[in-house]
Amino acid sequence: MRHPRLGVAILTMGNRPAELADLLASVAGQDTPAARVVVVGNGSPLPPLPDGVTGVELPENLGVSGGRNVALARLREFGDVDVVVDLDDDGLLVSRNVFTRLTALYAEDDRLGVVSFRIADERGRTQRRHIPRLRATDPMRGGLVTTFLGGGHGLSMRMLDQVGGWPEPFFYAHEETDLAWRALDAGWKVLYAPELVLQHPWTSPTRHAVFHRMVARNRVWLAKRHLPAPLVPVYLGVWAVLTVARTRSAAGLRAWFGGFAEGVRTPCPPRRPMRWATVWRMTRLGRPPVI
């Protein structure tokens, strides 16, 4: 891909106007400018935006997947975007060369589908859960992976045209893995590039019961949509055991198992099992689709 043009997509719920303003300033300060910047108010009005930034206000919260699909559709309408950069509204690009490095990565590899940024707090610390691979002790070890981070990443528009956008029924949780698995099955690469940093506040992954329910339900939907039939019970069994071992909250466990049951009894089409060749490819990358 020669000289890919970047389009930036940011979702906000209107509760972080100062952080959003700082993020937009860091986007504007990049050495390689974005061709387009779209901010979606996900069920909320937008604050005043800088000149050149396109705002879209949605009457209701469509979730991460739905809101990002709206931003993606708006960027497609412009017709001059090759790579979509999704950024959390409370993130910050602390280096001016993030977009320069990102465009170089896409220019070098025509089959690069997804580039995952490293998420680090203001002290430079990266939480283990923000490293998109197993053996996550070293956040600076990059390379090809099987999923990516929702807070900061690049997506090839050609890849999205082939495999489709975000899974809207998911609302939020595991939507990145759903997209990554489709990309891998279509022959695209997913790269973790730790030199591309999005600064983000240190957060807890388990904030409320809805989180547990959505994580469990979407985990089941992910398996039902994409895994070969023999792997579905293995994948879900492994994650049930891990969840029981890791979760210290009885209320959280109840919510998780309620979401798990919801995922089992409800459909989330379409079902398009990945090829066994993709299973083997993911295994060679260090994360077979059973964990």
Short mmCIF file of C-alpha atoms in Angstrom, two decimals, residues 3-291:
data_model
loop_
_atom_site.label_atom_id
_atom_site.label_comp_id
_atom_site.label_asym_id
_atom_site.label_seq_id
_atom_site.Cartn_x
_atom_site.Cartn_y
_atom_site.Cartn_z
CA HIS A 3 1.40 6.27 1.15
CA PRO A 4 -1.76 5.12 2.98
CA ARG A 5 -4.09 7.90 4.01
CA LEU A 6 -5.30 7.78 7.61
CA GLY A 7 -8.78 8.41 8.91
CA VAL A 8 -9.27 8.74 12.68
CA ALA A 9 -12.44 7.53 14.43
CA ILE A 10 -13.21 8.47 18.03
CA LEU A 11 -16.28 7.51 20.08
CA THR A 12 -17.42 9.58 23.04
CA MET A 13 -20.36 9.52 25.42
CA GLY A 14 -19.97 13.21 26.24
CA ASN A 15 -18.55 12.67 29.72
CA ARG A 16 -14.88 13.40 28.93
CA PRO A 17 -14.80 16.75 27.09
CA ALA A 18 -11.38 17.79 28.44
CA GLU A 19 -9.81 14.42 27.61
CA LEU A 20 -11.38 14.46 24.15
CA ALA A 21 -9.98 17.93 23.49
CA ASP A 22 -6.50 16.77 24.53
CA LEU A 23 -6.74 13.71 22.32
CA LEU A 24 -7.81 15.76 19.31
CA ALA A 25 -4.91 18.14 19.92
CA SER A 26 -2.51 15.18 19.96
CA VAL A 27 -4.02 13.90 16.70
CA ALA A 28 -3.63 17.35 15.10
CA GLY A 29 -0.01 17.47 16.29
CA GLN A 30 1.06 14.33 14.43
CA ASP A 31 3.94 14.69 11.97
CA THR A 32 1.89 12.79 9.39
CA PRO A 33 -1.57 14.39 9.38
CA ALA A 34 -4.78 12.41 9.21
CA ALA A 35 -6.82 12.89 6.05
CA ARG A 36 -10.03 12.81 8.08
CA VAL A 37 -11.07 12.86 11.74
CA VAL A 38 -14.56 11.74 12.78
CA VAL A 39 -15.95 11.99 16.31
CA VAL A 40 -19.15 10.10 17.09
CA GLY A 41 -21.32 11.15 20.01
CA ASN A 42 -22.63 7.73 21.06
CA GLY A 43 -26.04 8.68 22.39
CA SER A 44 -24.84 12.09 23.54
CA PRO A 45 -24.35 15.59 22.15
CA LEU A 46 -20.87 16.60 21.12
CA PRO A 47 -18.86 19.50 22.52
CA PRO A 48 -17.53 22.11 20.08
CA LEU A 49 -14.98 20.42 17.82
CA PRO A 50 -11.89 21.89 16.12
CA ASP A 51 -12.11 22.98 12.51
CA GLY A 52 -11.73 20.07 10.13
CA VAL A 53 -13.14 17.50 12.55
CA THR A 54 -16.43 15.88 11.51
CA GLY A 55 -18.98 15.26 14.25
CA VAL A 56 -21.80 12.72 14.18
CA GLU A 57 -24.37 12.71 17.00
CA LEU A 58 -26.37 9.50 17.55
CA PRO A 59 -29.74 9.62 19.32
CA GLU A 60 -28.91 6.45 21.28
CA ASN A 61 -25.86 4.57 22.46
CA LEU A 62 -25.12 1.86 19.88
CA GLY A 63 -22.24 0.40 21.86
CA VAL A 64 -18.62 0.24 20.79
CA SER A 65 -19.35 -1.90 17.73
CA GLY A 66 -22.31 0.11 16.49
CA GLY A 67 -20.66 3.46 17.11
CA ARG A 68 -17.49 2.44 15.33
CA ASN A 69 -19.47 1.20 12.36
CA VAL A 70 -21.11 4.62 12.13
CA ALA A 71 -17.68 6.29 12.14
CA LEU A 72 -16.44 3.80 9.56
CA ALA A 73 -19.39 4.51 7.27
CA ARG A 74 -18.76 8.26 7.52
CA LEU A 75 -15.08 7.79 6.66
CA ARG A 76 -16.04 5.62 3.68
CA GLU A 77 -18.24 8.43 2.38
CA PHE A 78 -15.20 10.69 2.08
CA GLY A 79 -13.53 8.15 -0.20
CA ASP A 80 -9.96 9.14 0.71
CA VAL A 81 -9.12 6.87 3.66
CA ASP A 82 -6.96 3.74 3.40
CA VAL A 83 -6.40 3.01 7.10
CA VAL A 84 -8.84 3.67 9.95
CA VAL A 85 -7.33 4.56 13.34
CA ASP A 86 -9.69 3.95 16.28
CA LEU A 87 -8.80 5.78 19.50
CA ASP A 88 -10.40 5.86 22.97
CA ASP A 89 -11.66 9.31 23.85
CA ASP A 90 -9.63 9.34 27.10
CA GLY A 91 -6.43 8.28 25.34
CA LEU A 92 -3.53 10.47 24.25
CA LEU A 93 -0.89 10.20 21.53
CA VAL A 94 2.19 11.25 23.48
CA SER A 95 4.55 10.89 20.51
CA ARG A 96 4.25 12.99 17.36
CA ASN A 97 5.40 10.17 15.05
CA VAL A 98 2.72 7.53 15.75
CA PHE A 99 0.96 8.10 12.42
CA THR A 100 4.27 8.25 10.54
CA ARG A 101 5.29 4.87 11.91
CA LEU A 102 1.85 3.44 11.29
CA THR A 103 1.73 4.49 7.64
CA ALA A 104 5.22 3.02 7.14
CA LEU A 105 4.05 -0.35 8.48
CA TYR A 106 1.10 -0.45 6.09
CA ALA A 107 3.21 0.76 3.17
CA GLU A 108 5.66 -2.11 3.72
CA ASP A 109 3.09 -4.96 3.84
CA ASP A 110 0.09 -5.23 1.56
CA ARG A 111 -1.48 -7.98 3.68
CA LEU A 112 -1.25 -6.11 6.97
CA GLY A 113 -4.82 -5.90 8.23
CA VAL A 114 -4.63 -4.75 11.85
CA VAL A 115 -1.98 -2.91 13.85
CA SER A 116 -2.47 -2.95 17.61
CA PHE A 117 -0.98 -0.09 19.62
CA ARG A 118 0.50 -0.50 23.10
CA ILE A 119 -1.65 0.95 25.88
CA ALA A 120 0.38 2.58 28.66
CA ASP A 121 -0.52 4.83 31.58
CA GLU A 122 1.10 8.18 32.34
CA ARG A 123 3.99 6.33 34.08
CA GLY A 124 4.61 4.13 31.05
CA ARG A 125 3.13 1.00 32.62
CA THR A 126 1.22 -1.48 30.46
CA GLN A 127 -1.31 -3.73 32.16
CA ARG A 128 -1.03 -7.43 31.44
CA ARG A 129 -4.55 -7.50 29.99
CA HIS A 130 -3.46 -4.89 27.43
CA ILE A 131 -0.92 -7.21 25.83
CA PRO A 132 -2.68 -9.13 23.02
CA ARG A 133 -0.88 -12.46 23.44
CA LEU A 134 -0.06 -15.12 25.98
CA ARG A 135 3.25 -14.93 27.88
CA ALA A 136 2.61 -11.26 28.46
CA THR A 137 5.44 -10.45 30.87
CA ASP A 138 7.25 -8.23 28.34
CA PRO A 139 4.94 -5.58 26.83
CA MET A 140 7.73 -4.42 24.50
CA ARG A 141 7.88 -7.70 22.59
CA GLY A 142 5.88 -7.10 19.43
CA GLY A 143 5.05 -9.32 16.50
CA LEU A 144 2.17 -11.11 14.82
CA VAL A 145 -0.74 -11.93 17.13
CA THR A 146 -4.31 -13.24 16.97
CA THR A 147 -6.24 -10.34 18.51
CA PHE A 148 -5.76 -6.63 19.21
CA LEU A 149 -6.56 -3.79 21.59
CA GLY A 150 -9.72 -1.77 21.13
CA GLY A 151 -8.35 1.43 22.67
CA GLY A 152 -5.84 2.16 19.93
CA HIS A 153 -5.31 0.40 16.61
CA GLY A 154 -5.21 0.73 12.84
CA LEU A 155 -7.44 -1.17 10.40
CA SER A 156 -6.89 -1.59 6.67
CA MET A 157 -9.93 -0.35 4.78
CA ARG A 158 -9.35 -3.05 2.13
CA MET A 159 -9.47 -5.66 4.87
CA LEU A 160 -12.72 -4.23 6.24
CA ASP A 161 -14.21 -4.21 2.76
CA GLN A 162 -13.48 -7.93 2.54
CA VAL A 163 -14.32 -9.24 6.02
CA GLY A 164 -16.93 -6.71 7.16
CA GLY A 165 -17.06 -4.27 10.04
CA TRP A 166 -17.67 -4.55 13.77
CA PRO A 167 -20.19 -7.12 15.14
CA GLU A 168 -22.99 -4.82 16.24
CA PRO A 169 -24.93 -7.36 18.38
CA PHE A 170 -21.88 -7.61 20.68
CA PHE A 171 -22.38 -3.98 21.82
CA TYR A 172 -19.02 -4.23 23.60
CA ALA A 173 -16.60 -6.98 24.76
CA HIS A 174 -14.69 -9.32 22.45
CA GLU A 175 -15.61 -7.31 19.36
CA GLU A 176 -11.89 -6.98 18.57
CA THR A 177 -11.34 -10.74 18.68
CA ASP A 178 -14.36 -11.32 16.43
CA LEU A 179 -12.91 -8.96 13.83
CA ALA A 180 -9.37 -10.34 14.24
CA TRP A 181 -10.50 -13.94 13.71
CA ARG A 182 -12.33 -12.97 10.52
CA ALA A 183 -9.25 -11.13 9.30
CA LEU A 184 -6.95 -14.05 10.03
CA ASP A 185 -9.27 -16.49 8.30
CA ALA A 186 -9.20 -14.27 5.21
CA GLY A 187 -5.41 -14.29 5.15
CA TRP A 188 -4.69 -10.89 6.73
CA LYS A 189 -2.05 -10.21 9.40
CA VAL A 190 -2.60 -8.80 12.89
CA LEU A 191 0.48 -7.04 14.28
CA TYR A 192 1.19 -5.87 17.83
CA ALA A 193 3.47 -2.83 17.50
CA PRO A 194 4.50 -1.72 21.02
CA GLU A 195 6.42 1.28 19.70
CA LEU A 196 3.03 2.85 18.84
CA VAL A 197 1.75 4.07 22.20
CA LEU A 198 -1.65 5.34 23.28
CA GLN A 199 -1.44 6.78 26.78
CA HIS A 200 -4.49 5.74 28.77
CA PRO A 201 -5.40 5.94 32.48
CA TRP A 202 -4.85 2.80 34.56
CA THR A 203 -8.24 1.06 34.83
CA SER A 204 -9.85 -2.02 36.34
CA PRO A 205 -11.34 -4.49 33.83
CA THR A 206 -14.17 -5.57 36.16
CA ARG A 207 -16.20 -2.52 37.05
CA HIS A 208 -19.78 -3.81 37.23
CA ALA A 209 -22.03 -6.83 36.76
CA VAL A 210 -22.92 -5.81 33.20
CA PHE A 211 -19.26 -6.21 32.29
CA HIS A 212 -19.25 -9.82 33.48
CA ARG A 213 -22.49 -10.60 31.65
CA MET A 214 -21.38 -9.08 28.35
CA VAL A 215 -17.96 -10.74 28.48
CA ALA A 216 -19.53 -14.17 29.03
CA ARG A 217 -22.34 -13.81 26.51
CA ASN A 218 -20.05 -12.51 23.79
CA ARG A 219 -17.48 -15.22 24.51
CA VAL A 220 -20.14 -17.82 23.70
CA TRP A 221 -21.26 -15.92 20.60
CA LEU A 222 -17.65 -15.66 19.45
CA ALA A 223 -17.25 -19.43 19.65
CA LYS A 224 -20.60 -20.15 18.00
CA ARG A 225 -19.86 -17.77 15.13
CA HIS A 226 -16.29 -18.71 14.30
CA LEU A 227 -14.95 -21.96 15.77
CA PRO A 228 -15.12 -25.39 14.12
CA ALA A 229 -17.73 -27.44 16.00
CA PRO A 230 -15.26 -29.71 17.88
CA LEU A 231 -13.48 -26.67 19.36
CA VAL A 232 -16.58 -24.87 20.68
CA PRO A 233 -16.99 -26.92 23.90
CA VAL A 234 -13.23 -26.98 24.47
CA TYR A 235 -12.91 -23.19 24.15
CA LEU A 236 -15.91 -22.47 26.37
CA GLY A 237 -14.92 -25.10 28.93
CA VAL A 238 -11.43 -23.65 29.28
CA TRP A 239 -12.79 -20.15 29.78
CA ALA A 240 -15.38 -21.31 32.33
CA VAL A 241 -12.62 -22.93 34.40
CA LEU A 242 -10.37 -19.86 34.12
CA THR A 243 -13.21 -17.54 35.12
CA VAL A 244 -14.08 -19.58 38.23
CA ALA A 245 -10.41 -19.65 39.21
CA ARG A 246 -9.83 -15.92 38.67
CA THR A 247 -13.06 -14.25 39.80
CA ARG A 248 -13.20 -13.29 43.48
CA SER A 249 -16.67 -11.76 43.42
CA ALA A 250 -19.71 -14.00 43.93
CA ALA A 251 -21.91 -11.38 42.27
CA GLY A 252 -19.50 -11.22 39.35
CA LEU A 253 -19.61 -15.00 38.92
CA ARG A 254 -23.40 -15.01 38.99
CA ALA A 255 -23.48 -12.32 36.31
CA TRP A 256 -20.89 -14.21 34.26
CA PHE A 257 -22.82 -17.48 34.31
CA GLY A 258 -26.03 -15.60 33.52
CA GLY A 259 -24.34 -14.10 30.47
CA PHE A 260 -22.93 -17.50 29.52
CA ALA A 261 -26.43 -19.02 29.60
CA GLU A 262 -27.75 -16.11 27.55
CA GLY A 263 -25.08 -16.71 24.94
CA VAL A 264 -25.92 -20.41 24.73
CA ARG A 265 -29.65 -19.91 24.26
CA THR A 266 -29.53 -16.91 21.90
CA PRO A 267 -28.29 -16.86 18.29
CA CYS A 268 -25.69 -14.44 16.93
CA PRO A 269 -25.50 -15.17 13.22
CA PRO A 270 -23.90 -15.63 10.84
CA ARG A 271 -22.03 -18.83 11.68
CA ARG A 272 -18.92 -19.01 9.52
CA PRO A 273 -16.44 -21.46 11.09
CA MET A 274 -12.82 -20.65 10.43
CA ARG A 275 -10.75 -23.02 8.35
CA TRP A 276 -8.60 -25.61 10.12
CA ALA A 277 -5.65 -23.96 8.37
CA THR A 278 -6.49 -20.81 10.35
CA VAL A 279 -6.64 -22.82 13.57
CA TRP A 280 -3.15 -24.11 12.83
CA ARG A 281 -1.92 -20.63 11.91
CA MET A 282 -3.19 -19.25 15.22
CA THR A 283 -1.56 -22.13 17.05
CA ARG A 284 1.78 -21.35 15.41
CA LEU A 285 1.34 -17.71 16.45
CA GLY A 286 1.19 -18.89 20.05
CA ARG A 287 -2.53 -18.72 20.77
CA PRO A 288 -4.65 -21.64 19.53
CA PRO A 289 -8.36 -20.76 19.56
CA VAL A 290 -9.12 -22.79 22.67
CA ILE A 291 -7.86 -20.14 25.12
#
